[in-house]
Each structure stands twice: as structure tokens, then as C-alpha cells.
Tab-separated table of C-alpha atoms in Angstrom:
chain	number	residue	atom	x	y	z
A	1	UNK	CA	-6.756	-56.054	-12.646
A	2	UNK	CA	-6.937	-52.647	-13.383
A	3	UNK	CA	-5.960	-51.107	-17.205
A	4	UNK	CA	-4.775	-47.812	-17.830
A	5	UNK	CA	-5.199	-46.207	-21.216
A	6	UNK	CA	-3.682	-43.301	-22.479
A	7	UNK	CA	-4.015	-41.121	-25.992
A	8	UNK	CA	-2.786	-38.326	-27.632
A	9	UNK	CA	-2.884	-36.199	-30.945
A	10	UNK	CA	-1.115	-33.529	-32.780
A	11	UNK	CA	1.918	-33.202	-30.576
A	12	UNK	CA	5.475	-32.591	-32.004
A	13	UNK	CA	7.436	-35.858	-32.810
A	14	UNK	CA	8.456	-38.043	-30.187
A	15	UNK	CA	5.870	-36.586	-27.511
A	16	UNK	CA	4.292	-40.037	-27.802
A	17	UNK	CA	6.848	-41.471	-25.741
A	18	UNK	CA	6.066	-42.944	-22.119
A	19	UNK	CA	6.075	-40.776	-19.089
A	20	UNK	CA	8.398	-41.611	-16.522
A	21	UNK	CA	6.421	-42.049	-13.656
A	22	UNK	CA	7.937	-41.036	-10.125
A	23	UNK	CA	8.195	-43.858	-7.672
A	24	UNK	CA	7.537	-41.842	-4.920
A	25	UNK	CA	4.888	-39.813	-6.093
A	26	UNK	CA	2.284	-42.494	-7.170
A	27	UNK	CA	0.232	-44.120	-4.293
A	28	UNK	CA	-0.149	-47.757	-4.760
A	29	UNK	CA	-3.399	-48.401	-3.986
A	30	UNK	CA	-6.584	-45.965	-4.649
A	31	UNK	CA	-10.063	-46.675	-3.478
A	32	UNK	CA	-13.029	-45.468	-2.772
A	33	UNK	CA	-15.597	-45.989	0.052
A	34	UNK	CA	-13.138	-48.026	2.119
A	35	UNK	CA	-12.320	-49.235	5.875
A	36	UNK	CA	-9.222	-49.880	7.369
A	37	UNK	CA	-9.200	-52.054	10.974
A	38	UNK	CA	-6.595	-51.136	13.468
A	39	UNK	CA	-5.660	-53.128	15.993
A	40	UNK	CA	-3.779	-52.833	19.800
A	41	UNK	CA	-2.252	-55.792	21.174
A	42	UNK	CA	-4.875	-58.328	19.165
A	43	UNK	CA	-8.226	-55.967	19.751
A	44	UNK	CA	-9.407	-54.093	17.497
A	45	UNK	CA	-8.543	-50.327	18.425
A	46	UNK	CA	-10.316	-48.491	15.423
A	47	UNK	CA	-12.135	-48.490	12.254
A	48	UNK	CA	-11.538	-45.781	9.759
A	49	UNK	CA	-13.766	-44.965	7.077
A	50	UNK	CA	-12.717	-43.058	4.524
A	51	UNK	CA	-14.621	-41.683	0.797
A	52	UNK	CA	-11.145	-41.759	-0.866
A	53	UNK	CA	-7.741	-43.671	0.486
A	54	UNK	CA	-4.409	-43.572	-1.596
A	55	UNK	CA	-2.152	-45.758	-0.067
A	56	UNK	CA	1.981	-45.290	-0.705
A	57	UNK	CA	2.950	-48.728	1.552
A	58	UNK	CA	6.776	-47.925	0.393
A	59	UNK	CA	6.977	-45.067	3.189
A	60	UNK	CA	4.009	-46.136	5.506
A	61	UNK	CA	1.570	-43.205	4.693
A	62	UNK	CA	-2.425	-43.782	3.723
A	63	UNK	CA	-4.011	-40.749	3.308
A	64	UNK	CA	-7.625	-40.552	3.651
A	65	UNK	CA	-10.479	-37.924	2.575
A	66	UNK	CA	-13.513	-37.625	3.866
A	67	UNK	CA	-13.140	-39.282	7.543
A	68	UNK	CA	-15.037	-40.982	9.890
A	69	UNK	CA	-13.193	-43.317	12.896
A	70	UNK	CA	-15.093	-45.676	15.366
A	71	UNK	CA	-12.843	-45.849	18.568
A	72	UNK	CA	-13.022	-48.859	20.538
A	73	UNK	CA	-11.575	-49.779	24.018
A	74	UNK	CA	-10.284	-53.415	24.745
A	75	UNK	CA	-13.641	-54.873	25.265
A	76	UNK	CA	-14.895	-53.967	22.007
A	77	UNK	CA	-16.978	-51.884	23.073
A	78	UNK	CA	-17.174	-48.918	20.600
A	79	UNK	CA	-16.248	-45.251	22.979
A	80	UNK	CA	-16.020	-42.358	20.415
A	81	UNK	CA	-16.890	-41.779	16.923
A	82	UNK	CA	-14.217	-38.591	15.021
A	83	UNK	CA	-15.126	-37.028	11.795
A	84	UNK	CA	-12.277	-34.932	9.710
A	85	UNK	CA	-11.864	-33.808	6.368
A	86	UNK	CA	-8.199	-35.575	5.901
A	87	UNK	CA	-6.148	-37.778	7.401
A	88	UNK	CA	-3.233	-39.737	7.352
A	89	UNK	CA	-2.513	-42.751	9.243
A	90	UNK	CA	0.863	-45.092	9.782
A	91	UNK	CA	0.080	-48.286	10.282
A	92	UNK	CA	3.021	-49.260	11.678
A	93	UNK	CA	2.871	-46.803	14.630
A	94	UNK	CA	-1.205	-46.959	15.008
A	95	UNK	CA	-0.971	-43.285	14.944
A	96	UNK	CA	-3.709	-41.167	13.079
A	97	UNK	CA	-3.278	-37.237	12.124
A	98	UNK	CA	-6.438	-35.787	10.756
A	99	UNK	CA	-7.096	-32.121	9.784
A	100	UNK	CA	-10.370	-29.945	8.478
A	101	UNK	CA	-13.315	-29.774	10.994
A	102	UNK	CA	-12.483	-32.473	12.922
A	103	UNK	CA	-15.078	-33.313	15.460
A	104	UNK	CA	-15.162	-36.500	17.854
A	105	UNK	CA	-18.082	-37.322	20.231
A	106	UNK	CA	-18.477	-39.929	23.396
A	107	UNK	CA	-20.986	-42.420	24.031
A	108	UNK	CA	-21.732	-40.264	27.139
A	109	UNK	CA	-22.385	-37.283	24.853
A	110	UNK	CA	-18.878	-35.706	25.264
A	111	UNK	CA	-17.848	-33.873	22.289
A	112	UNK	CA	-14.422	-32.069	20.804
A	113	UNK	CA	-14.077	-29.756	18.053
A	114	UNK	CA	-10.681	-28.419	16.643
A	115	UNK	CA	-8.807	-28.105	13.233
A	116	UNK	CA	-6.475	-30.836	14.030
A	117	UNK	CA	-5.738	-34.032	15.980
A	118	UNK	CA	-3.561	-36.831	16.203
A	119	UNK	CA	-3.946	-40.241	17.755
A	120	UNK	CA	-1.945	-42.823	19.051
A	121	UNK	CA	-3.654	-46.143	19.580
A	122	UNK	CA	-0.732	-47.785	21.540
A	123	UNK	CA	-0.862	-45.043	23.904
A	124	UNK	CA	-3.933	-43.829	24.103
A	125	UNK	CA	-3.601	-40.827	23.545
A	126	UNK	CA	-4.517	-37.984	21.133
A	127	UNK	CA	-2.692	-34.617	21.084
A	128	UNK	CA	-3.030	-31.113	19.228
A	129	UNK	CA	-0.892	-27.891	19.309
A	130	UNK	CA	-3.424	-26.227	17.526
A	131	UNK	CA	-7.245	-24.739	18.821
A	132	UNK	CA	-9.535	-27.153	20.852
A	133	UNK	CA	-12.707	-26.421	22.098
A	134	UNK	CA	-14.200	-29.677	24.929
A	135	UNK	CA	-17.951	-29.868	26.026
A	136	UNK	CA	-20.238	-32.331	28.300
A	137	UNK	CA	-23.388	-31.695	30.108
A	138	UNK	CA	-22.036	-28.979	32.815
A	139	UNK	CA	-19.396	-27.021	30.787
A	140	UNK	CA	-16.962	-26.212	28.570
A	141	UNK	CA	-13.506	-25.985	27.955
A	142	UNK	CA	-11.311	-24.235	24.998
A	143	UNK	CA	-7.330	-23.530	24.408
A	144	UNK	CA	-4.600	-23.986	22.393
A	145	UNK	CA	-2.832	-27.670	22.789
A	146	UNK	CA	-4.342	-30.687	24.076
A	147	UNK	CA	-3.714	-34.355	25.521
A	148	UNK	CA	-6.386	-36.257	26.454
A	149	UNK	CA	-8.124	-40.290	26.004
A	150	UNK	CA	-10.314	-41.251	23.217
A	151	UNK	CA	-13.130	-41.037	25.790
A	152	UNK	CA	-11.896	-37.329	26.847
A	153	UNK	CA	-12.080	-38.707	30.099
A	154	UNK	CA	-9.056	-36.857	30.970
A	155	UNK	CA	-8.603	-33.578	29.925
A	156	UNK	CA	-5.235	-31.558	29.552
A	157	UNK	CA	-5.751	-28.000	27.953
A	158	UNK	CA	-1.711	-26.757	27.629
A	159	UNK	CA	-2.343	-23.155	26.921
A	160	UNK	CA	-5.062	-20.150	27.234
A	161	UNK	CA	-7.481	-22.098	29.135
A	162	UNK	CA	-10.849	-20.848	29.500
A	163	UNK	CA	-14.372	-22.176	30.573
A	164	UNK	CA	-17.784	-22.146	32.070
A	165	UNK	CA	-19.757	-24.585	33.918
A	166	UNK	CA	-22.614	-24.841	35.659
A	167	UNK	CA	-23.294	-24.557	39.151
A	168	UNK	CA	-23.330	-27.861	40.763
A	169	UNK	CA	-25.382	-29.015	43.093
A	170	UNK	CA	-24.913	-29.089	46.798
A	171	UNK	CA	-22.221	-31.916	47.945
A	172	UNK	CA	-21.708	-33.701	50.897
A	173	UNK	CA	-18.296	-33.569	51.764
A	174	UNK	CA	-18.481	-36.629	53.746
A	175	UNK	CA	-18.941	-38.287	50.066
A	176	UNK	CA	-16.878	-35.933	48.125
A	177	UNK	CA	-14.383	-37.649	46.057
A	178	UNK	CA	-11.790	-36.339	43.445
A	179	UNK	CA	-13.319	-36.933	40.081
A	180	UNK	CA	-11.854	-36.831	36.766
A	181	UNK	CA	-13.044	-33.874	34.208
């Protein structure tokens, strides 16, 4: 149970009378320090930390401040940790928008750095129209607008693509096969 309490002095005559609090306005749940588990077809997809959640369940929205996700794929095996400023999450779409320094990284030392991201656990798949900059151990990539995996396995860079990678190492073509970047 949580109790509100309220005061005032030396206002003009009927200024103690109740505010009229906007529905739509108010979140209905504030906390602190909390976790929210999202889930894809029974397995748990995500869990998103957050230092401060207000929740408004009458139009879907949680927003969030102060991020951190753990991705997971189907096995439970944890794939990608994000970190963001903000965010806001549905969860009845499983789809995550954060904003402010966000910054993801792989278990296998990928990482991705832009201002904004959104995810969509039932797809996976997380998009941005905005700057993205994508490094692993040979290169890099930046651009504007992105579509990619929550391991960045596959990589879509939509507009002013640049890059630099390192020279690779001899191949045999008789083992050459098309790999993913």
C-alpha cells in the first residue's frame, strides 16, 4: 500500500481543493531497480533492467531509464547484452525502442553503437533509421539505417555504407564458402 500526502499554506480560498488528476497522464506503476522477463513462444526472449520503470498498462507503454537488456535465443542461452539511456517497451508486441547511447555487445565480442534502436522479439529483428556504427575482430561497419539479429549475425546497413577490414588471410578456394558478416 502506498500513501500519498499532500499540504499546503497561505493560498487564496478554495485552493485547498483536490487536483484533478489526468487519467492518461499518471503511470500506474513506478519502481525502481526493476526487471521485466519477456518471453517468445514460452522461452524467455529478454530481461530488461531498468533504474526507474513507470508503467501506464491502459495504453501498453513502460518506459524505462537507465537500461540494460540480456538477449537470449531459444535455448536459453544468453547472446547479447544492450545498454541505453531510455526505453520503452510494449508488451504486447515484444517490441523494445531505446534511445541515448545505446550500445549492445555479442558473446563473440561483436559490438553496436548508435543513438537509437528498436527490437522485435517475435521477429528477431532490431531496426534503426538513425546512425549505426558495427565492429568484430576484422572490421567495421557504419551508416545510416539498420536491420540486423540480436547476435548481429546478419548485417544490413540501408544507407552511406562505409568500412574497413583487415586483410584476410590466404583462402583455399577449394574450401571457400559464403559466410555471413
Amino acid at each position: 500500500m502506498v500513501l500519498l500526502g499532500m499540504s499546503s499554506c497561505g493560498g487564496q480560498p478554495g485552493d485547498d481543493q483536490p487536483a484533478v488528476k489526468s487519467e492518461t497522464n499518471e503511470p500506474d506503476q513506478v519502481m525502481t531497480n526493476s526487471e521485466i522477463y519477456l518471453t517468445n513462444n514460452g522461452w524467455r526472449a529478454a530481461i530488461i533492467k531498468s533504474n526507474l520503470l513507470k508503467a501506464y498498462t491502459r495504453v501498453d507503454t513502460t518506459l524505462l531509464y537507465g537500461v540494460e537488456v540480456k538477449f537470449f535465443d531459444s535455448a536459453g542461452v544468453q547472446t547479447s547484452t544492450l545498454t541505453a539511456d531510455s526505453g520503452k517497451v510494449s508488451q504486447r508486441t515484444n517490441i523494445m525502442s531505446v534511445t541515448g547511447h545505446v550500445k549492445a555487445n555479442t558473446r563473440d565480442n561483436r559490438r553496436l553503437v548508435s543513438d537509437s534502436l528498436r527490437w522485435d522479439a517475435k521477429n528477431d529483428k532490431v531496426v534503426t533509421e538513425g546512425h549505426v556504427e558495427v565492429y568484430r575482430e576484422d572490421g567495421w561497419l557504419s551508416g545510416e539505417g539498420l536491420e540486423t539479429d540480436q547476435r548481429l549475425n546478419k548485417v544490413l546497413i540501408k544507407r552511406n555504407l562505409k568500412g574497413s577490414f583487415n586483410e584476410p588471410e590466404p583462402i583455399d578456394e577449394r574450401c571457400l564458402t559464403l559466410t555471413e558478416w
